[in-house]
Amino acid sequence: MPRDLQKLPRQRPVSCLSCRKRKLRCSRVAPCSNCVSRGIQCDLEATIAVPQQTASDSEIIERLNRLEQLLISKHSVEVEPKEISDESTSPVSQVLRSASSPQIEGLVNDVAVLESIYSNKSLTPSTIPTVNIVFRTCNIQQITEKPKFIFRHERPSSEPSRCIWLPLYSEAKVLLQKYLRDINHIHHICHIPSLARIFDDVYAGLGSQGHVKSGYVILLLGIFTSATHCWTREDCVMGLFSTSAQANEQSKIWAQASQDVIDVAHREASISIEGVQGTIIFFFALANIEGFTRHSRALLSLVIMLARDLGLHRIDHPSNADRANTAEAEMGRRLWWYICTSDWAAAARFQDISEGIYSCHPRQMITKKPLNIRDEDIFDGMTRNELPLSQPTPMSYSLYRIRLGEISRKIVDRTPLIMAGSGGLSHDDVMDIDTELQLLINDVPQFFSMSMSEAELKEMYQLDQSQANDLLHQRYMFHFMLSSQRCKLHLPYYSRGFVNPSYSTSREICVKSARLIVELETWLHNSSIGSASRFKFTMLQVGMFMASIVLLMDLCMNRTSPNFEKDRLKIVGALKILEIARHESETAAKFVECLKKIFSKRGIPCEHFRTQSASVKPTVDNRSFSDRPDEGFNLQNSIDTLGVSDGTDITMITDDAWNDDLGSYFEQLNKNFVEGIDVGNFDWNDMFSDLDSTLTFKAL
């Protein structure tokens, strides 16, 4: 049978009723031969009419229109079909939209309207009452004394409103200056040329008692929180605060204000990209103030949701092609990838808390990575031409942070929940990931090399002092985070490396990474680059704390080593830095207290702990490591050859004063190790488990 005939529906028989009843062969003519021979009436079956599909479509459309009118009148929502964007349509609607029939097009629009009513995409006010928020300005010194709630229009009988007190315009500009100088380069997610205009718009609205955009205010509050948290004694010359402690205490007020505005704003409407920027800056500050607590984790989840509501995960979808080369789109890429990297890093770093789960899946986003360009090259109608990665820009650190975050995501992918009780990554997986980390080190451009001095950076890349400072600090941050990730990666196989030669490579890499962390912290301490506020960044303190424990552990396991005394001095230097940090940061103080409790639990005396030695700061020659060839030390060479067991010795450069006065708990602790406390039977992995749980839930 021809193929085209096979597609035809099966025809009903045309035999007469009498022949069908008697099951006779009918001649299928009227009358048929059988009926003629029997002299009976011949009746052929009538043709069955097929209903027209268009009539059913019209009926469906009419019923949908009636249902739409009923729902709209019920909920008092006025939504026009043209207001529904392509993003709000379901997959089925998108398929139907491709039909050419105007009736089908109308049907799809009606379905989109019904979907928007259910999902509240029309952004109607919440049915649950929210707190009214008003904004006022006053001198920054008076903010701590101002009431949190006020009565509007001087009517005590009315419901009080939450009042957010903002500093005066001139004071706000000082806080912005602090943020741009010391913090912005760490998470470069704001368009710097636009920040001044945003500040002007907010204060212009406050001055005229007009409307103030919630997203703008959230951004300002995030900047205020971060700036006051990182305020140091050196910043007091700006005149806002008499002591750094006063500014640090006020950061908690800004944090509470940020939380209140975000809670109200995101329930009332979609928060703008500026609001999401402010929320991620607030998250960064909160994580440094409290640690990665339940509060911080909830805020990170909220940031991801707000970013998705804005469509930052689909900026480069074909439906957004007309907006691909706008300034807002490029800033959205920066913001989205910073959020993704933070999500992946948190999942890898705090697997015991997050169960190794991340929310930003690569298959569920279609947003290109940000360009390696400067802020002045971002404008509407811009091209996608970018500078090579060998050329430094304010985005250089962010781009390499993204690569490190992608490696963190792979760590999580290799440890699914089904393997939760198997002890984590296998050694083969550990070595595979370490290879990727080493490749990342090999790809680092010259300006991120620790061997290049500040003068060479400025001369080779034509940088001014501020740009050079930012680049040096970014370089330190990158290598510190990478070494911390590497140290933690190999830590589970460290102790096994003493008894099983198969794991000796992991033991060597773990120890060398810990030494590099201490060396990097010492380098930062001796420089003028961000050294004053370095104790304000919790993640760096966690890395330093972990490195100190690893080096202490290695000293215990290698008491007969010819380098025992040299290694002992390295540990003393590391612990001295922690002891200084405990007086600069509440989080660092918790670290030290945690260390005391863990050592006490393991039988190490800690009754000799004293605090007066905190006034004795490590003093090291201010020359860069690359300028000291006589010491036989090159930090960049140590970084490059970290994964190679070549016997390279990394010597901590310490002053003799460190050895003369060790009058602290750490001196006694060190003496106890030398005198023979039996720590060979310690379960170091269990010790780190205690450490993680204590540090993590300390602030919960």
XYZ file of C-alpha atoms in Angstrom:
700
model
C 0.000 0.000 0.000
C 1.348 3.424 -0.848
C 2.765 5.292 2.170
C 0.475 8.289 1.733
C -2.572 6.010 1.856
C -1.363 4.464 5.079
C -1.748 7.833 6.764
C -5.475 8.030 5.943
C -7.856 7.108 8.765
C -9.677 3.781 8.453
C -13.030 4.212 6.597
C -16.250 2.900 8.080
C -18.023 0.118 5.944
C -20.734 1.158 3.434
C -22.674 -2.127 3.392
C -26.412 -1.826 3.905
C -27.912 -2.537 7.303
C -29.593 -5.790 6.201
C -26.388 -7.299 4.798
C -24.410 -6.286 7.859
C -27.016 -7.868 10.125
C -27.048 -11.133 8.153
C -23.290 -10.981 7.505
C -23.741 -11.192 3.761
C -21.519 -9.784 1.055
C -23.178 -6.564 -0.051
C -22.893 -5.192 -3.575
C -22.893 -1.717 -1.949
C -25.343 -0.220 -4.424
C -28.765 1.126 -3.593
C -30.681 -1.171 -3.560
C -28.172 -4.058 -3.243
C -28.639 -7.422 -4.940
C -29.409 -9.237 -1.660
C -32.218 -6.838 -0.715
C -33.686 -7.010 -4.248
C -33.766 -10.833 -4.212
C -35.501 -10.838 -0.792
C -37.820 -7.965 -1.653
C -36.935 -5.893 1.389
C -35.992 -2.241 1.814
C -32.269 -1.513 1.418
C -30.918 1.088 3.830
C -27.349 2.310 3.610
C -25.686 3.728 6.821
C -25.506 7.539 6.963
C -22.139 9.285 6.894
C -20.850 10.505 10.306
C -19.956 14.157 10.288
C -16.634 15.174 11.901
C -16.966 18.310 14.116
C -14.931 21.316 13.105
C -11.887 21.902 15.373
C -12.165 25.678 15.086
C -15.535 25.599 16.804
C -14.006 23.816 19.797
C -11.144 26.336 19.894
C -13.613 29.193 19.941
C -15.539 27.601 22.754
C -12.346 27.057 24.751
C -11.230 30.641 24.200
C -14.618 31.950 25.248
C -14.583 29.851 28.410
C -11.040 30.994 29.213
C -12.069 34.624 28.771
C -14.947 34.136 31.199
C -12.616 32.415 33.671
C -10.066 35.204 33.308
C -12.651 37.882 34.015
C -13.880 35.936 37.026
C -10.390 35.589 38.493
C -9.473 39.204 37.816
C -12.605 40.458 39.506
C -12.031 38.071 42.393
C -8.448 39.196 43.099
C -8.778 42.817 41.925
C -5.708 42.453 39.743
C -5.438 44.344 36.479
C -2.992 42.644 34.151
C -2.861 43.131 30.416
C -1.603 40.254 28.263
C 1.059 42.507 26.757
C 2.592 42.984 30.226
C 3.566 39.338 30.397
C 7.123 38.880 29.171
C 8.491 35.794 27.500
C 10.216 34.919 30.761
C 6.845 34.394 32.479
C 5.501 31.866 29.993
C 5.632 28.174 30.638
C 7.434 25.769 28.253
C 4.065 24.649 26.894
C 3.079 28.246 26.232
C 6.352 28.905 24.428
C 5.705 25.950 22.111
C 2.125 27.035 21.421
C 3.258 30.607 20.774
C 5.059 29.431 17.660
C 1.683 28.647 16.057
C 0.596 31.102 13.396
C -3.096 31.165 14.343
C -4.163 34.460 15.993
C -6.599 32.478 18.109
C -3.804 30.288 19.451
C -1.742 33.406 20.141
C -4.596 34.816 22.167
C -4.986 31.546 23.995
C -1.307 31.570 24.967
C -1.602 35.125 26.279
C -4.598 34.129 28.360
C -2.692 31.204 29.845
C 0.183 33.543 30.690
C -2.225 35.887 32.472
C -3.564 33.037 34.592
C -0.035 31.880 35.399
C 0.982 35.369 36.480
C -2.000 35.619 38.824
C -1.066 32.354 40.516
C 2.664 33.076 40.773
C 2.138 36.765 41.690
C 4.438 37.922 38.896
C 2.338 41.051 38.674
C 4.018 42.110 41.950
C 0.859 42.981 43.831
C 1.336 44.057 47.451
C 1.642 41.231 49.939
C -1.539 40.342 51.794
C 0.530 40.081 54.994
C 1.126 43.534 56.502
C 4.749 44.634 56.626
C 6.509 47.171 58.794
C 6.560 50.706 57.440
C 10.086 52.054 56.991
C 11.098 55.692 56.914
C 14.533 57.211 56.401
C 16.059 60.123 58.265
C 19.515 61.696 58.413
C 21.579 62.830 61.368
C 25.178 63.138 62.483
C 26.867 59.739 62.399
C 27.937 60.096 66.043
C 24.260 60.362 67.092
C 22.971 57.319 65.220
C 23.502 54.934 68.133
C 21.282 57.137 70.310
C 18.428 57.594 67.843
C 15.198 55.579 68.291
C 14.531 52.648 65.981
C 10.815 53.410 65.762
C 9.119 56.781 65.373
C 5.581 58.076 64.876
C 5.059 59.738 61.538
C 3.375 63.149 61.246
C 3.636 63.571 65.012
C 0.545 61.432 65.635
C 1.193 59.163 68.649
C -2.052 57.309 67.980
C -0.787 55.989 64.647
C 1.271 52.853 64.212
C 5.032 53.456 64.683
C 7.356 53.124 61.698
C 10.809 51.604 61.584
C 13.250 54.471 61.175
C 16.576 53.975 59.420
C 18.962 56.771 60.382
C 21.494 57.547 57.672
C 24.641 59.660 58.150
C 24.912 63.122 56.694
C 25.816 63.359 53.020
C 29.424 64.421 53.705
C 29.845 61.549 56.173
C 28.351 59.053 53.733
C 30.922 60.085 51.143
C 33.718 59.342 53.647
C 32.339 55.833 54.206
C 32.165 55.370 50.445
C 35.790 56.459 50.148
C 36.787 53.877 52.772
C 34.881 51.169 50.903
C 36.442 51.999 47.539
C 39.950 52.139 48.965
C 40.034 48.977 51.087
C 37.134 46.689 50.166
C 35.802 47.195 46.642
C 38.692 45.407 44.917
C 37.892 42.240 46.883
C 34.435 41.929 45.288
C 34.313 44.259 42.303
C 30.579 43.998 41.611
C 29.626 47.690 41.473
C 30.052 50.142 38.630
C 32.252 52.683 40.388
C 31.410 55.688 38.146
C 27.711 55.176 39.006
C 28.113 55.023 42.781
C 28.435 58.788 43.205
C 25.197 59.322 41.252
C 23.392 56.720 43.371
C 24.491 58.441 46.579
C 23.361 61.797 45.167
C 19.949 60.400 44.178
C 19.319 58.928 47.625
C 20.227 62.079 49.514
C 18.374 64.282 47.033
C 15.244 62.222 47.688
C 15.758 62.459 51.432
C 16.237 66.210 51.243
C 13.040 66.785 49.267
C 11.001 64.233 51.242
C 10.489 62.408 47.958
C 10.644 58.785 46.895
C 13.820 56.844 47.657
C 14.530 53.683 45.691
C 14.816 50.709 48.017
C 17.584 49.127 45.919
C 19.714 52.250 46.203
C 19.254 52.358 49.982
C 20.169 48.673 50.332
C 23.378 49.334 48.403
C 24.262 52.274 50.667
C 23.547 50.270 53.824
C 25.710 47.377 52.590
C 28.588 49.779 51.935
C 28.147 51.393 55.368
C 28.153 47.981 57.079
C 31.283 46.814 55.307
C 33.165 50.107 55.732
C 32.523 50.440 59.467
C 33.325 46.771 60.093
C 36.736 47.175 58.428
C 37.410 50.528 60.108
C 40.866 50.595 61.687
C 42.802 52.925 63.938
C 44.470 54.475 60.880
C 41.034 55.409 59.468
C 40.203 57.570 62.474
C 42.090 60.449 60.854
C 39.040 60.836 58.591
C 37.216 62.326 61.576
C 34.072 60.175 61.664
C 35.000 58.066 64.697
C 37.386 58.649 67.554
C 38.256 54.938 67.869
C 38.046 51.948 65.580
C 36.025 50.079 68.222
C 33.327 52.738 67.967
C 33.064 52.239 64.204
C 33.149 48.444 64.478
C 30.308 48.541 67.000
C 28.245 50.750 64.713
C 28.606 48.204 61.897
C 26.123 46.012 63.799
C 23.561 48.813 63.619
C 24.035 49.069 59.852
C 23.771 45.292 59.569
C 20.417 45.329 61.380
C 19.200 48.197 59.203
C 20.259 46.328 56.042
C 18.404 43.222 57.171
C 15.203 45.158 57.943
C 15.119 46.988 54.616
C 15.863 43.811 52.631
C 13.134 41.883 54.480
C 10.502 44.483 53.656
C 11.670 45.377 50.140
C 11.852 41.880 48.666
C 8.305 41.075 49.809
C 6.840 44.183 48.221
C 8.517 44.173 44.793
C 11.419 42.862 42.786
C 14.676 44.279 44.147
C 16.794 46.081 41.558
C 20.311 45.078 40.590
C 21.659 47.755 42.941
C 19.700 46.133 45.751
C 21.191 42.723 44.956
C 24.662 44.296 44.902
C 24.023 45.791 48.323
C 22.722 42.472 49.636
C 25.834 40.552 48.551
C 28.069 43.242 50.075
C 26.049 42.910 53.281
C 26.462 39.123 53.138
C 30.219 39.533 52.794
C 30.322 41.802 55.846
C 27.980 39.590 57.876
C 30.048 36.468 57.180
C 33.103 38.320 58.454
C 31.274 39.595 61.536
C 29.512 36.371 62.554
C 31.128 33.628 60.511
C 29.288 31.276 58.165
C 26.309 30.992 60.507
C 22.718 30.058 59.794
C 21.991 33.762 59.360
C 24.731 34.146 56.737
C 23.678 31.016 54.878
C 20.060 32.189 54.760
C 21.203 35.530 53.372
C 23.247 33.825 50.641
C 20.185 31.782 49.648
C 18.124 34.973 49.517
C 20.727 36.637 47.295
C 20.539 33.728 44.852
C 16.739 33.959 44.747
C 16.778 37.740 44.213
C 19.332 37.372 41.411
C 17.186 34.773 39.683
C 14.113 36.966 40.004
C 16.008 39.607 38.029
C 16.983 37.024 35.422
C 20.711 37.337 36.095
C 21.071 33.612 35.435
C 19.807 34.043 31.847
C 21.291 37.355 30.733
C 22.635 35.840 27.496
C 19.502 33.940 26.561
C 18.562 34.597 22.898
C 15.402 36.386 24.049
C 17.628 39.041 25.686
C 19.806 39.678 22.633
C 18.702 43.322 22.408
C 20.080 43.992 25.921
C 23.270 41.914 25.718
C 25.596 44.891 25.194
C 24.243 47.204 27.859
C 26.038 48.349 30.994
C 23.379 46.718 33.148
C 23.911 43.354 31.446
C 27.680 43.412 31.998
C 27.283 44.408 35.646
C 24.711 41.633 35.964
C 27.299 39.143 34.686
C 29.807 40.327 37.274
C 27.255 40.042 40.034
C 25.888 36.635 38.993
C 29.309 35.010 38.718
C 30.390 36.443 42.071
C 27.263 34.886 43.610
C 27.929 31.553 41.881
C 31.534 31.460 43.045
C 30.503 32.247 46.622
C 27.877 29.500 46.493
C 30.367 26.899 45.223
C 33.124 27.927 47.632
C 30.766 27.712 50.609
C 29.556 24.249 49.558
C 33.138 22.964 49.294
C 34.461 24.742 52.361
C 31.635 23.957 54.785
C 30.457 20.542 53.646
C 29.518 19.513 57.174
C 27.003 22.369 57.309
C 25.738 22.633 53.757
C 25.978 18.873 53.074
C 28.028 19.772 50.034
C 25.037 21.269 48.195
C 25.132 24.308 45.921
C 22.249 26.155 44.286
C 23.812 27.615 41.117
C 24.025 24.747 38.658
C 25.889 25.398 35.378
C 23.162 23.665 33.363
C 20.562 26.018 34.795
C 22.100 29.294 33.710
C 22.992 30.965 30.448
C 25.092 33.947 31.458
C 28.549 34.546 30.027
C 31.498 35.256 32.266
C 32.311 38.940 32.797
C 34.807 40.664 30.550
C 38.330 41.638 31.540
C 37.673 45.367 31.149
C 37.751 48.499 33.274
C 34.667 50.288 34.551
C 35.108 53.214 32.182
C 34.715 50.787 29.242
C 31.225 49.765 30.394
C 28.388 51.695 28.742
C 25.245 51.023 26.728
C 26.152 49.889 23.228
C 29.573 48.608 24.304
C 31.359 45.934 22.327
C 32.502 42.636 23.790
C 36.148 43.366 23.074
C 38.230 42.766 26.178
C 41.824 42.997 27.291
C 43.931 39.819 27.402
C 44.222 38.116 30.796
C 47.903 39.052 30.805
C 46.836 42.697 31.203
C 45.742 43.616 34.763
C 42.341 45.212 35.329
C 40.130 45.533 38.430
C 38.430 42.339 37.199
C 41.593 40.198 37.095
C 41.148 38.890 40.625
C 37.441 38.154 40.081
C 38.141 36.129 36.937
C 40.737 33.951 38.679
C 38.443 33.664 41.678
C 35.826 32.239 39.294
C 38.297 29.581 38.128
C 39.068 28.668 41.719
C 35.333 28.527 42.434
C 34.798 26.136 39.526
C 37.381 23.810 41.054
C 35.497 24.044 44.361
C 32.324 23.035 42.542
C 34.083 19.961 41.164
C 35.068 18.985 44.706
C 31.385 18.990 45.634
C 30.427 17.089 42.483
C 32.887 14.331 43.397
C 31.369 13.905 46.865
C 27.637 13.227 46.391
C 25.410 12.704 49.418
C 25.352 8.964 48.834
C 29.080 8.973 49.732
C 28.537 10.890 52.977
C 29.685 7.952 55.120
C 32.579 6.871 52.946
C 35.126 9.327 54.327
C 35.005 11.938 51.583
C 37.108 12.134 48.431
C 39.241 9.217 47.398
C 42.953 9.860 47.112
C 42.746 9.599 43.326
C 40.083 12.327 43.306
C 42.214 14.453 45.619
C 45.186 14.200 43.279
C 43.032 14.947 40.225
C 41.708 18.130 41.819
C 45.197 19.053 42.988
C 46.348 18.793 39.379
C 43.716 21.360 38.411
C 44.894 23.648 41.191
C 48.469 23.315 39.968
C 47.378 24.120 36.408
C 45.659 27.226 37.744
C 48.912 28.265 39.420
C 50.771 27.691 36.162
C 48.316 29.939 34.298
C 48.655 32.860 36.707
C 49.888 35.963 34.839
C 53.106 37.693 35.740
C 51.441 40.495 37.705
C 50.031 37.856 40.092
C 53.469 36.390 40.668
C 54.730 36.857 44.228
C 58.221 37.468 42.882
C 57.273 40.803 41.286
C 57.802 43.810 43.531
C 55.547 46.831 43.804
C 57.986 49.050 41.880
C 58.162 46.531 39.030
C 54.361 46.331 38.864
C 53.987 50.079 38.625
C 56.667 50.411 35.974
C 55.684 47.478 33.759
C 51.900 48.050 33.769
C 51.831 51.835 34.218
C 49.877 51.697 37.479
C 49.413 54.470 39.993
C 49.878 53.862 43.719
C 46.229 53.044 44.393
C 46.012 50.574 41.505
C 49.256 48.909 42.574
C 47.990 48.557 46.152
C 44.766 46.922 44.994
C 46.630 44.526 42.726
C 49.088 43.523 45.447
C 46.261 42.825 47.873
C 44.340 40.842 45.257
C 47.478 38.825 44.555
C 47.815 38.012 48.233
C 44.115 37.076 48.531
C 44.259 34.766 45.528
C 47.321 32.815 46.647
C 46.071 32.669 50.230
C 42.714 31.192 49.215
C 44.326 28.773 46.776
C 46.836 27.551 49.378
C 44.064 27.218 51.967
C 41.985 25.170 49.548
C 44.958 22.961 48.779
C 45.848 22.465 52.437
C 42.281 21.471 53.331
C 42.035 19.208 50.278
C 45.013 17.062 51.354
C 44.382 17.238 55.098
C 42.402 13.950 55.354
C 45.418 12.058 53.973
C 48.064 13.939 55.949
C 48.363 11.575 58.908
C 48.065 8.516 56.662
C 51.135 9.700 54.796
C 53.330 8.726 57.769
C 52.323 5.062 57.607
C 51.388 4.615 53.941
C 53.889 5.779 51.299
C 51.037 6.065 48.805
C 49.840 9.150 50.655
C 53.215 10.775 51.257
C 52.639 13.248 48.421
C 49.472 14.497 50.098
C 51.350 14.929 53.365
C 54.081 16.983 51.687
C 51.643 19.192 49.779
C 49.537 19.755 52.892
C 52.534 20.874 54.970
C 54.021 23.037 52.227
C 50.645 24.706 51.657
C 50.430 25.471 55.362
C 53.910 26.980 55.290
C 52.958 29.129 52.320
C 49.914 30.418 54.183
C 52.127 31.526 57.067
C 54.623 33.092 54.654
C 51.862 34.978 52.856
C 50.451 36.290 56.114
C 53.924 37.397 57.179
C 54.411 39.133 53.835
C 51.141 41.009 54.293
C 52.058 41.940 57.856
C 55.305 43.517 56.662
C 53.682 45.445 53.832
C 51.393 48.445 53.914
C 48.851 46.677 51.709
C 45.661 46.047 53.640
C 47.619 44.930 56.697
C 45.584 47.045 59.116
C 42.240 45.446 58.222
C 43.423 41.934 57.403
C 42.041 40.508 60.655
C 38.545 41.626 59.621
C 38.288 38.937 56.929
C 37.161 35.737 58.608
C 37.981 33.375 55.751
C 41.627 34.437 55.871
C 41.711 33.834 59.597
C 40.287 30.346 59.090
C 43.087 29.579 56.616
C 45.728 30.908 58.973
C 44.309 28.931 61.862
C 44.242 25.714 59.841
C 47.844 26.268 58.701
C 48.982 26.765 62.301
C 47.444 23.470 63.379
C 48.957 21.605 60.428
C 52.433 22.933 61.182
C 52.012 22.097 64.863
C 50.871 18.621 63.920
C 53.883 18.151 61.657
C 56.249 19.260 64.404
C 54.786 16.652 66.744
C 55.263 13.920 64.171
C 58.854 14.900 63.318
C 60.572 15.562 66.636
C 63.788 13.951 65.446
C 63.952 16.069 62.313
C 67.168 18.125 61.927
C 64.913 21.085 61.089
C 62.952 20.758 64.322
C 64.115 24.054 65.816
C 63.526 25.946 62.567
C 60.038 24.477 62.280
C 59.369 25.339 65.911
C 60.100 28.993 65.206
C 57.742 28.938 62.241
C 54.932 27.702 64.464
C 55.719 30.299 67.097
C 55.525 33.000 64.422
C 52.177 31.699 63.165
C 50.683 31.474 66.626
C 52.004 34.929 67.479
C 50.045 36.339 64.546
C 46.914 34.593 65.814
C 47.494 35.991 69.281
C 47.700 39.497 67.830
C 44.571 38.851 65.777
C 42.535 37.864 68.844
C 42.739 41.471 70.051
C 41.647 42.822 66.662
C 38.769 40.501 65.870
C 36.055 38.729 67.832
C 36.249 35.830 65.421
C 39.986 35.442 65.935
C 39.410 35.498 69.701
C 36.947 32.636 69.259
C 39.562 30.759 67.252
C 42.128 31.047 70.020
C 39.605 30.032 72.682
C 38.647 27.066 70.509
C 42.307 26.113 70.212
C 42.715 26.168 73.986
C 39.672 23.956 74.524
C 40.739 21.420 71.934
C 44.281 21.209 73.282
C 42.930 20.890 76.800
C 40.688 18.065 75.651
C 43.731 16.333 74.184
C 45.700 16.639 77.416
C 47.851 19.647 76.500
C 48.106 22.112 79.450
C 46.856 25.613 78.731
C 46.873 27.215 82.179
C 49.881 29.342 81.204
C 47.943 31.361 78.619
C 48.586 35.087 79.062
C 47.613 38.069 76.942
C 50.321 40.621 77.589
C 52.467 39.275 74.778
C 49.916 40.582 72.280
C 51.693 43.892 72.510
C 54.808 42.270 71.095
C 54.225 42.298 67.357
C 56.378 40.326 64.950
C 58.900 42.561 63.244
C 60.289 41.499 59.939
C 62.431 43.253 57.414
C 60.221 45.301 55.104
C 61.973 44.212 51.944
C 60.081 41.812 49.703
C 60.981 38.144 49.751
C 62.326 38.406 46.244
C 64.811 41.028 47.493
C 66.430 38.632 49.963
C 68.399 36.133 47.877
C 70.810 35.707 50.757
C 68.054 33.991 52.719
C 67.630 31.337 50.069
C 63.901 31.948 49.909
C 61.654 32.677 46.954
C 57.938 32.640 47.655
C 56.863 32.361 44.035
C 59.230 29.448 43.437
C 57.714 27.726 46.452
C 54.239 28.279 45.034
C 55.182 27.020 41.582
C 56.832 23.831 42.872
C 54.392 23.108 45.660
C 53.261 19.792 44.239
C 56.826 18.565 43.609
C 58.731 16.781 46.336
C 62.060 18.459 45.748
C 63.066 19.083 49.333
C 62.600 22.840 48.992
C 62.831 24.423 52.420
C 60.616 27.405 53.128
C 62.249 29.405 55.894
C 60.194 31.738 58.020
C 62.039 35.046 58.322
C 61.745 35.992 61.977
C 63.356 38.528 64.227
C 65.453 37.437 67.192
C 63.022 39.258 69.461
C 60.514 36.522 68.747
C 62.796 34.028 70.455
C 63.633 36.246 73.441
C 60.093 36.789 74.698
C 57.619 33.959 74.121
C 55.795 34.766 77.346
C 52.405 33.407 76.373
C 50.403 30.276 76.294
C 51.983 29.392 72.965
C 55.478 29.479 74.454
C 54.421 27.064 77.176
C 52.633 24.924 74.642
C 55.752 24.763 72.516
C 57.881 23.875 75.553
C 55.513 21.063 76.449
C 55.934 19.546 73.020
C 59.722 19.738 73.302
C 59.720 18.187 76.774
C 57.887 15.141 75.536
C 54.107 15.316 75.771
C 52.874 12.179 74.067
C 50.915 13.404 71.069
C 51.843 10.580 68.734
C 48.571 8.805 69.435
C 46.393 11.850 68.740
C 43.583 11.349 66.247
C 44.334 14.531 64.330
C 41.425 14.099 61.928
C 39.080 13.838 64.902
C 40.739 16.935 66.335
C 39.962 18.880 63.160
C 36.406 17.605 63.298
C 36.121 19.114 66.784
C 37.714 22.298 65.466
C 35.279 22.615 62.572
C 32.201 22.019 64.707
C 33.326 24.415 67.433
C 34.172 27.240 65.036
C 31.098 26.731 62.902
C 28.447 26.674 65.576
C 30.084 29.108 67.980
C 27.914 31.953 66.715
C 24.723 30.012 65.983
